[in-house]
Amino acid sequence: MRHIPAGDTAGLSVLSFEQALLPSVSSEPYDHSRWLYIPDHYCEYRYILGTRGKHPLICVGVNPSTAVPGNLDPTLKSAERIALGNGFDSFVMFNVYAQRATIPDDMDSLLNPTLHEENMKAFVWLLQSMTNPPVIWAAWGAVIEKRPYLPRCVQDMVRIGRNFHAVWRTAGPRSKAGHPHHPLYLKKDTLLDPFQDLDQYLCSLSSKAEKKAVNFNV
């Protein structure tokens, strides 16, 4: 199934993360004791989807697609396998940008500041819920270059992560441009590697994004 956005999220009434935490009248049936799903119903955006556990691996992609509790797409199935294969008891899928779009070219052309702010509140909430330093798997692939605003979103996540002593990891070979590998097509026994040059990578990524933004506005 493909999710085509109904339009730019700027035209939507976006639930704040605090509102999204509350049960809704349109809540879908799923096992709340097993799943984290925020909001608790299918809509144009998603803050968090994953399984509950004491030692979760946070997987960070670019943006959510159609996955829901009990019906994971291939990307999330792979993320869960690799999390379990690396000794974690659960996984959480988070995204750099919260808008659902199966094809990244359908994402907002411009950043929706409200959606981004609420997504970062969700990230803070997620990291606060952990008793041990969070382990975050960068898994966005080259798609991170699709929009000039995405590197800024990643920078905000890294800044927030530092407040919680988060540890960043990658899995599988990185691209020539240094992008971390997307979860698809990784073997279930793929080990996580330290993201040692994260700051250098972000500087390079931001520089490319600034050039693209200038060309876009010319």
mmCIF file of C-alpha atoms in Angstrom:
data_model
loop_
_atom_site.group_PDB
_atom_site.id
_atom_site.type_symbol
_atom_site.label_atom_id
_atom_site.label_comp_id
_atom_site.label_asym_id
_atom_site.label_seq_id
_atom_site.Cartn_x
_atom_site.Cartn_y
_atom_site.Cartn_z
ATOM 1 C CA MET A 1 0.000 0.000 0.000
ATOM 2 C CA ARG A 2 1.240 3.465 -0.876
ATOM 3 C CA HIS A 3 0.657 6.589 1.158
ATOM 4 C CA ILE A 4 0.336 9.739 -0.914
ATOM 5 C CA PRO A 5 0.082 12.842 1.295
ATOM 6 C CA ALA A 6 -3.218 14.682 1.022
ATOM 7 C CA GLY A 7 -1.192 17.887 0.771
ATOM 8 C CA ASP A 8 1.399 19.909 2.639
ATOM 9 C CA THR A 9 1.177 19.326 6.381
ATOM 10 C CA ALA A 10 1.073 23.104 6.855
ATOM 11 C CA GLY A 11 -2.569 22.864 5.838
ATOM 12 C CA LEU A 12 -3.387 20.242 8.473
ATOM 13 C CA SER A 13 -4.481 20.561 12.052
ATOM 14 C CA VAL A 14 -1.534 18.708 13.575
ATOM 15 C CA LEU A 15 -1.969 17.149 17.001
ATOM 16 C CA SER A 16 0.643 18.277 19.486
ATOM 17 C CA PHE A 17 2.654 15.411 20.894
ATOM 18 C CA GLU A 18 0.923 15.869 24.242
ATOM 19 C CA GLN A 19 -2.451 15.527 22.522
ATOM 20 C CA ALA A 20 -1.224 12.557 20.499
ATOM 21 C CA LEU A 21 -0.369 10.717 23.728
ATOM 22 C CA LEU A 22 -4.041 10.693 24.731
ATOM 23 C CA PRO A 23 -6.422 7.945 23.559
ATOM 24 C CA SER A 24 -8.485 9.087 20.596
ATOM 25 C CA VAL A 25 -11.998 8.239 19.443
ATOM 26 C CA SER A 26 -10.477 6.958 16.204
ATOM 27 C CA SER A 27 -7.991 4.696 17.974
ATOM 28 C CA GLU A 28 -7.241 1.494 16.082
ATOM 29 C CA PRO A 29 -7.430 -1.886 17.852
ATOM 30 C CA TYR A 30 -3.978 -3.145 18.842
ATOM 31 C CA ASP A 31 -2.217 -4.588 21.882
ATOM 32 C CA HIS A 32 -1.222 -1.527 23.896
ATOM 33 C CA SER A 33 0.874 -3.681 26.221
ATOM 34 C CA ARG A 34 3.084 -4.693 23.282
ATOM 35 C CA TRP A 35 3.082 -1.673 21.003
ATOM 36 C CA LEU A 36 3.991 2.006 21.179
ATOM 37 C CA TYR A 37 1.966 3.861 18.540
ATOM 38 C CA ILE A 38 1.666 7.637 18.682
ATOM 39 C CA PRO A 39 -0.788 8.907 17.532
ATOM 40 C CA ASP A 40 -2.891 5.785 18.149
ATOM 41 C CA HIS A 41 -4.585 5.951 14.748
ATOM 42 C CA TYR A 42 -3.582 6.177 11.108
ATOM 43 C CA CYS A 43 -3.204 9.743 9.859
ATOM 44 C CA GLU A 44 -0.940 11.942 7.737
ATOM 45 C CA TYR A 45 1.924 11.797 10.240
ATOM 46 C CA ARG A 46 3.366 9.470 12.858
ATOM 47 C CA TYR A 47 5.612 10.285 15.775
ATOM 48 C CA ILE A 48 6.482 6.857 17.186
ATOM 49 C CA LEU A 49 5.934 3.195 16.330
ATOM 50 C CA GLY A 50 7.620 0.273 18.000
ATOM 51 C CA THR A 51 7.481 -2.497 20.558
ATOM 52 C CA ARG A 52 7.700 -2.075 24.309
ATOM 53 C CA GLY A 53 10.680 -3.406 26.225
ATOM 54 C CA LYS A 54 13.348 -2.643 28.792
ATOM 55 C CA HIS A 55 16.221 -2.384 26.299
ATOM 56 C CA PRO A 56 14.998 -0.903 22.991
ATOM 57 C CA LEU A 57 16.996 0.075 19.947
ATOM 58 C CA ILE A 58 15.853 3.358 18.399
ATOM 59 C CA CYS A 59 15.980 3.195 14.620
ATOM 60 C CA VAL A 60 15.873 6.556 12.824
ATOM 61 C CA GLY A 61 14.636 6.743 9.256
ATOM 62 C CA VAL A 62 13.730 9.763 7.149
ATOM 63 C CA ASN A 63 9.932 9.664 7.331
ATOM 64 C CA PRO A 64 7.169 7.164 8.118
ATOM 65 C CA SER A 65 5.208 5.230 5.550
ATOM 66 C CA THR A 66 2.211 2.936 6.059
ATOM 67 C CA ALA A 67 3.312 0.706 8.952
ATOM 68 C CA VAL A 68 0.988 0.240 11.929
ATOM 69 C CA PRO A 69 1.057 -2.128 14.921
ATOM 70 C CA GLY A 70 0.845 -5.721 13.764
ATOM 71 C CA ASN A 71 1.338 -4.779 10.123
ATOM 72 C CA LEU A 72 4.924 -3.680 9.704
ATOM 73 C CA ASP A 73 6.364 -2.787 6.324
ATOM 74 C CA PRO A 74 9.614 -4.443 5.102
ATOM 75 C CA THR A 75 11.758 -1.620 6.515
ATOM 76 C CA LEU A 76 10.391 -1.988 10.029
ATOM 77 C CA LYS A 77 10.507 -5.777 9.887
ATOM 78 C CA SER A 78 14.200 -5.527 9.039
ATOM 79 C CA ALA A 79 14.751 -2.969 11.820
ATOM 80 C CA GLU A 80 13.127 -5.284 14.352
ATOM 81 C CA ARG A 81 15.204 -8.295 13.219
ATOM 82 C CA ILE A 82 18.449 -6.377 13.501
ATOM 83 C CA ALA A 83 17.490 -4.961 16.901
ATOM 84 C CA LEU A 84 16.818 -8.454 18.254
ATOM 85 C CA GLY A 85 19.956 -9.792 16.564
ATOM 86 C CA ASN A 86 22.061 -7.192 18.383
ATOM 87 C CA GLY A 87 20.761 -8.130 21.828
ATOM 88 C CA PHE A 88 17.948 -5.594 22.214
ATOM 89 C CA ASP A 89 14.559 -6.799 23.453
ATOM 90 C CA SER A 90 12.528 -4.298 21.423
ATOM 91 C CA PHE A 91 12.771 -1.593 18.811
ATOM 92 C CA VAL A 92 11.305 1.842 18.214
ATOM 93 C CA MET A 93 11.015 3.431 14.804
ATOM 94 C CA PHE A 94 11.506 7.161 14.854
ATOM 95 C CA ASN A 95 11.887 9.499 11.907
ATOM 96 C CA VAL A 96 13.745 12.672 11.065
ATOM 97 C CA TYR A 97 10.457 14.122 9.764
ATOM 98 C CA ALA A 98 7.058 12.868 10.872
ATOM 99 C CA GLN A 99 5.058 13.190 7.625
ATOM 100 C CA ARG A 100 3.835 9.913 6.115
ATOM 101 C CA ALA A 101 4.885 9.492 2.487
ATOM 102 C CA THR A 102 5.784 6.190 0.870
ATOM 103 C CA ILE A 103 7.782 8.042 -1.784
ATOM 104 C CA PRO A 104 10.041 10.700 -0.212
ATOM 105 C CA ASP A 105 9.569 12.939 -3.260
ATOM 106 C CA ASP A 106 6.013 13.454 -1.984
ATOM 107 C CA MET A 107 7.188 14.997 1.286
ATOM 108 C CA ASP A 108 6.640 18.643 2.177
ATOM 109 C CA SER A 109 8.787 20.840 -0.043
ATOM 110 C CA LEU A 110 9.308 23.193 2.911
ATOM 111 C CA LEU A 111 9.732 22.384 6.579
ATOM 112 C CA ASN A 112 6.578 22.570 8.674
ATOM 113 C CA PRO A 113 8.012 24.085 11.900
ATOM 114 C CA THR A 114 5.050 22.926 13.980
ATOM 115 C CA LEU A 115 5.339 19.305 12.873
ATOM 116 C CA HIS A 116 9.095 19.360 13.438
ATOM 117 C CA GLU A 117 8.750 20.889 16.908
ATOM 118 C CA GLU A 118 6.214 18.269 17.973
ATOM 119 C CA ASN A 119 8.379 15.513 16.512
ATOM 120 C CA MET A 120 11.288 16.722 18.622
ATOM 121 C CA LYS A 121 9.043 16.718 21.707
ATOM 122 C CA ALA A 122 8.297 13.095 20.886
ATOM 123 C CA PHE A 123 12.036 12.399 20.670
ATOM 124 C CA VAL A 124 12.660 13.978 24.077
ATOM 125 C CA TRP A 125 9.805 11.952 25.569
ATOM 126 C CA LEU A 126 11.217 8.765 24.089
ATOM 127 C CA LEU A 127 14.730 9.340 25.403
ATOM 128 C CA GLN A 128 13.416 10.364 28.816
ATOM 129 C CA SER A 129 11.607 7.045 29.110
ATOM 130 C CA MET A 130 14.844 5.057 29.043
ATOM 131 C CA THR A 131 16.747 4.029 32.134
ATOM 132 C CA ASN A 132 20.029 3.457 30.277
ATOM 133 C CA PRO A 133 21.787 5.733 27.774
ATOM 134 C CA PRO A 134 19.759 5.416 24.552
ATOM 135 C CA VAL A 135 21.259 3.594 21.592
ATOM 136 C CA ILE A 136 20.203 5.279 18.348
ATOM 137 C CA TRP A 137 20.667 3.619 14.992
ATOM 138 C CA ALA A 138 21.088 6.123 12.148
ATOM 139 C CA ALA A 139 19.329 4.389 9.256
ATOM 140 C CA TRP A 140 18.144 7.099 6.897
ATOM 141 C CA GLY A 141 20.230 6.268 3.826
ATOM 142 C CA ALA A 142 20.808 8.693 0.952
ATOM 143 C CA VAL A 143 17.157 9.779 1.153
ATOM 144 C CA ILE A 144 18.315 12.337 3.724
ATOM 145 C CA GLU A 145 19.333 14.500 0.748
ATOM 146 C CA LYS A 146 15.768 14.657 -0.607
ATOM 147 C CA ARG A 147 14.928 17.869 1.235
ATOM 148 C CA PRO A 148 17.267 20.702 2.342
ATOM 149 C CA TYR A 149 15.576 20.894 5.765
ATOM 150 C CA LEU A 150 16.256 17.281 6.747
ATOM 151 C CA PRO A 151 19.890 17.781 7.872
ATOM 152 C CA ARG A 152 18.742 20.503 10.259
ATOM 153 C CA CYS A 153 16.236 18.063 11.726
ATOM 154 C CA VAL A 154 19.020 15.515 12.264
ATOM 155 C CA GLN A 155 21.175 18.156 13.930
ATOM 156 C CA ASP A 156 18.360 18.898 16.371
ATOM 157 C CA MET A 157 18.082 15.204 17.173
ATOM 158 C CA VAL A 158 21.813 14.874 17.798
ATOM 159 C CA ARG A 159 21.724 17.934 20.060
ATOM 160 C CA ILE A 160 18.812 16.477 22.034
ATOM 161 C CA GLY A 161 20.526 13.100 22.203
ATOM 162 C CA ARG A 162 23.590 14.608 23.842
ATOM 163 C CA ASN A 163 21.433 15.728 26.767
ATOM 164 C CA PHE A 164 20.674 12.060 27.396
ATOM 165 C CA HIS A 165 24.172 10.695 26.625
ATOM 166 C CA ALA A 166 22.799 8.911 23.592
ATOM 167 C CA VAL A 167 25.061 6.573 21.643
ATOM 168 C CA TRP A 168 24.769 6.649 17.843
ATOM 169 C CA ARG A 169 25.306 3.595 15.666
ATOM 170 C CA THR A 170 25.172 2.568 12.000
ATOM 171 C CA ALA A 171 24.621 -0.855 10.431
ATOM 172 C CA GLY A 172 26.089 -2.192 7.219
ATOM 173 C CA PRO A 173 28.324 -0.429 4.701
ATOM 174 C CA ARG A 174 27.946 3.315 4.335
ATOM 175 C CA SER A 175 27.603 5.016 0.964
ATOM 176 C CA LYS A 176 30.414 6.899 -0.795
ATOM 177 C CA ALA A 177 28.871 10.105 0.552
ATOM 178 C CA GLY A 178 29.014 8.665 4.069
ATOM 179 C CA HIS A 179 25.289 8.099 4.469
ATOM 180 C CA PRO A 180 24.350 5.318 6.893
ATOM 181 C CA HIS A 181 22.766 2.269 5.304
ATOM 182 C CA HIS A 182 18.989 1.939 5.096
ATOM 183 C CA PRO A 183 17.606 -1.110 7.010
ATOM 184 C CA LEU A 184 16.325 -2.846 3.885
ATOM 185 C CA TYR A 185 18.474 -5.668 2.495
ATOM 186 C CA LEU A 186 20.611 -5.902 5.624
ATOM 187 C CA LYS A 187 21.066 -9.399 7.023
ATOM 188 C CA LYS A 188 19.438 -10.058 10.381
ATOM 189 C CA ASP A 189 22.850 -10.764 11.920
ATOM 190 C CA THR A 190 24.272 -7.393 10.804
ATOM 191 C CA LEU A 191 26.138 -5.836 13.713
ATOM 192 C CA LEU A 192 25.901 -2.217 14.776
ATOM 193 C CA ASP A 193 28.999 -0.039 14.379
ATOM 194 C CA PRO A 194 29.907 3.191 16.204
ATOM 195 C CA PHE A 195 29.015 6.337 14.239
ATOM 196 C CA GLN A 196 32.437 7.772 15.020
ATOM 197 C CA ASP A 197 32.478 10.626 12.497
ATOM 198 C CA LEU A 198 28.926 11.808 13.194
ATOM 199 C CA ASP A 199 29.847 15.485 13.670
ATOM 200 C CA GLN A 200 31.982 15.566 10.531
ATOM 201 C CA TYR A 201 29.236 13.828 8.574
ATOM 202 C CA LEU A 202 26.636 16.354 9.739
ATOM 203 C CA CYS A 203 28.831 19.274 8.702
ATOM 204 C CA SER A 204 29.207 17.821 5.221
ATOM 205 C CA LEU A 205 25.495 17.052 5.022
ATOM 206 C CA SER A 206 24.517 20.570 6.083
ATOM 207 C CA SER A 207 26.873 22.114 3.553
ATOM 208 C CA LYS A 208 25.271 20.121 0.731
ATOM 209 C CA ALA A 209 21.806 21.065 1.956
ATOM 210 C CA GLU A 210 22.656 24.775 2.011
ATOM 211 C CA LYS A 211 23.863 24.632 -1.581
ATOM 212 C CA LYS A 212 20.721 22.825 -2.663
ATOM 213 C CA ALA A 213 18.549 25.365 -0.862
ATOM 214 C CA VAL A 214 20.299 28.230 -2.648
ATOM 215 C CA ASN A 215 19.821 26.559 -6.028
ATOM 216 C CA PHE A 216 16.167 25.867 -5.183
ATOM 217 C CA ASN A 217 15.507 29.532 -4.414
ATOM 218 C CA VAL A 218 17.315 30.929 -7.446
#
